[in-house]
């Protein structure tokens, strides 16, 4: 069995204590459920001298319904807790659908919202054991002296953003509250990310995601579609989250989030723009799907060829839009991931 | 089979039984046989009480880790272990020097060393071993070993191996990297094609895949107080491990004890002798302390010995009313870096082609080539799954061409029970017709086939598998399975047998059969298995041999015990022994139960009369009819048959295939424990759907800069895609019980066969759903989507398959073996008095 390297482990009781510890330990990492971080440490993909657990910090455990019908969700909340919230399922279906399609039941019982937003971008060349990477000749993400193996002429790493919650929460206009050595700040969720497979977050050392605020959804309809190889456990090959604001049958406002097609989640305004002012007619849906296909550049990072992922991205967009239009998508849901089955 | 009122044949026979034994006593009905029961080892497995190899720990245990090659093919030009030796906790560092003696599971391919000698042959080939106080220290010290390599050009595909420039992967084979090439003509197949109204040809490819047993291999070795070595290991074949470890370490087998710990799944992946087993055995012997190793999941993927990728060319001739006139099959196996069971796999890639449908003339050419990849070997359905895929997909095409229903076509060409095939295989019983009729009815086939809406489809296919290889790996005339029973005064019966529980239920079969003869519940029998010090030899859990072979031996041993006990009880009660029945843990006259006694009391009477009660039973199959060279692979005491129907749902936007439902019917002869039998069917379907749709053990190069790199693409449970619970179809199981005269109580195998037909059934169902033919597996969404797009653009007859079968495979001239109906005698024309297993001629240079 692969073992963890020898590490110090801290369990601070408060957020302040956690941040102070991080300031003292420059090569420490925060850990929450550990479901992303610990396998990577075991495979020696990342280094760390110490782990600072966030699981005892009360500040991260909130689940609060807000006056406008929105939610404040602590970063330490476990995914399974979201899945068990029927009110979230009816107010924000896309977020609920995303949470319930992360990994598998055991992983959702330990994995947290904060950890999910911070999932390390993945790539076939990187997410392997140390002996494998040695035999393969390493890659940029492990050794800056080596080129990116999926795009050798590129100066950057193309590891793929693999968080399911980020496209859903981003499309739902979530804001993220961050506390760090320099104090507190709140940013719109998309601003958490950088389009780079290595340096993928805008958090600086010692900054902790405390919670996510999701505005109310009166008049909004949403859906999240994840395409993956198997109906459990697998990371997204790509995902699409759509949010449309419609009081009658006309779309007044729209947002689209795309996951697993770049090193950060994408929220392309040009795709959303196609939808505004329409009644989500078939040709509008086709046009939006085509717009999404045009800007997504999946690379050879995952277990399916990028050409296939590029072809299938519009399918995910299409089904998400059909679902918000009110079509019966039961059959298609059954083919793509039955655990989100049916109310 | 005999009537229970007479002394059973197997009780009086002096030697091993050769045919099926055991009859249910009609006066009492069955005790265990045919009764759906909780398996005898079920409680311990469900509660976690079972001790697997990695659960074992002895005081002062040292830990071992292996350093594996990062190069696919290279010459070791130097190894410096000094830094590693100086690292904390390190006790010993081994290199190839300490392991000069080669071994290999088959006598014809002793091509492995515990640690590499001069060459490394795949990424993962073990080069050195560290033994240290802790596992972490051993792991850390691997980094201290410096190995210099001269990288050689690697061979990646079998067709690159016919003519090579660099050194061959193994000396004394060839040409090039060819490991084994064979060719047989059972009749003149061209004559068959000339007679045919329809001749169909196709190229097929079955991708490689691996076993994925949940338990990772582990081994613990230690000296006992007398200085003799014991090795506990997760192995399917303790007998072969015994033989080969003794050879590789140059020690007397009697000084070595192998204990097979319960296997957490095997599927063929624990049937070889593995490097790590030999290394820890030697370390324990030399260092005088227990030494243990547990492989990582990645290492298990590298040890492999899984399903060979096979390219196939299949040509079939038929009359217009659907009778086969001839079949010509060519196969090309990608063997990977070592021999393993590969010679057998080579023969199996064709030899069972004839056992389902009547094939009057059959030509079969097979070739296995070494490549610089993890070695392939036996996986569930060993070597037969791939050609069966080709054959059953092609039959679906033929049915369409002839305008026949695929089920009817097959029913019309079935081979008959009692037949001897073109390649001299005896088929004592065939329940395939019943299997086909049952699933056709259960699945409502006739109303669904070609009648479902676009995107949904239903497909059918059949298969057959051995119930034990007719010949042992090491040709001798010894029993292939044996059981020893000890009858205690307490009424306890202990059964000793070398058989190995790998999850398939071999313990349950042993206990149930001994109990059946003696009227005792299976749960009451105590078992000692898989221990070369304590148990008589059973060759191991491979080739679906255990139920039939061990079962017959167990019944013989139990009947001998029953005869001794009945004799004493009859004397005591002044009745004839034949009037006694053994039931409900009692022994009593059938017509007067009240005068009977407990089984314990009966054992005491037996012991009083005969002395300590112990009996043995053993089994050896009848000699096969095939007596030509190479005819040793394929014969079996009997064959199981399976038919499957799969329903698929194709998502035309993505190419995803889901399988909502599978119907499977299996000719098992007799289900000794229907609960376990149905479990094997469901497990077979699980594995088959994975192989059909996603499982792929494949290598990748180092693109964009190659530099000679070439390694397994996906050695983890996340990346080696296999079904999750949610991907699993609903399975409707059906057991066809037409007792076979060769098996115990009529039983045949069920562990391997049922996987096979499900894969072509899925391919055929996909054709029914969307009109795309798949001549290769796995059928992945990208391939299917591309085919659908081609079809949408107007392409007709879209076939997804491999590039054309190479024309330059160096097959030998075919050996001419006349089939039984052409006056043959089981030998090749012009071949002398050759008979497997007899005389020195047979042993020399023969392959099993
Ligand atoms: C087999 C497998 C399948 C998976 N499948 C999916 C999937 O389908 N979809 C998916 O999205 N994920 C998947 N994951 C990844 C992961 O399990 C989940 O994303 C999970 O939610 C991560 O949460 P965690 O609490 O376990 O994170 P951890 O592993 O504890 O942390 C992950 C990262 O986040 C940082 N972090 C955690 N909390 C905070 C915080 N509050 N503030 C700042 N930084 C923080 C950590 O320092 C670390 O870098 C999978 C993982 C595995 C092993």
Coordinates of C-alpha atoms in Angstrom, one line a residue, chain B residues 1-8 22-28 559 562 577-581:
Chain B
X1 CA -23.4 -43.3 -11.2
X2 CA -24.6 -46.0 -8.9
X3 CA -27.6 -46.7 -6.8
X4 CA -27.0 -46.0 -3.1
X5 CA -28.1 -49.4 -1.9
X6 CA -25.1 -51.1 -3.6
X7 CA -21.6 -50.3 -2.4
X8 CA -20.7 -47.3 -4.4
X22 CA -22.2 -39.4 -6.2
X23 CA -25.9 -40.0 -6.2
X24 CA -28.5 -38.5 -4.0
X25 CA -30.1 -41.2 -1.8
X26 CA -33.7 -41.3 -3.0
X27 CA -34.7 -42.6 0.4
X28 CA -33.7 -39.4 2.2
X559 CA -18.0 -43.0 0.1
X562 CA -19.3 -44.3 4.7
X577 CA -25.2 -52.4 5.2
X578 CA -27.2 -51.5 2.1
X579 CA -30.3 -50.8 4.2
X580 CA -28.5 -48.1 6.1
X581 CA -29.0 -44.5 5.3

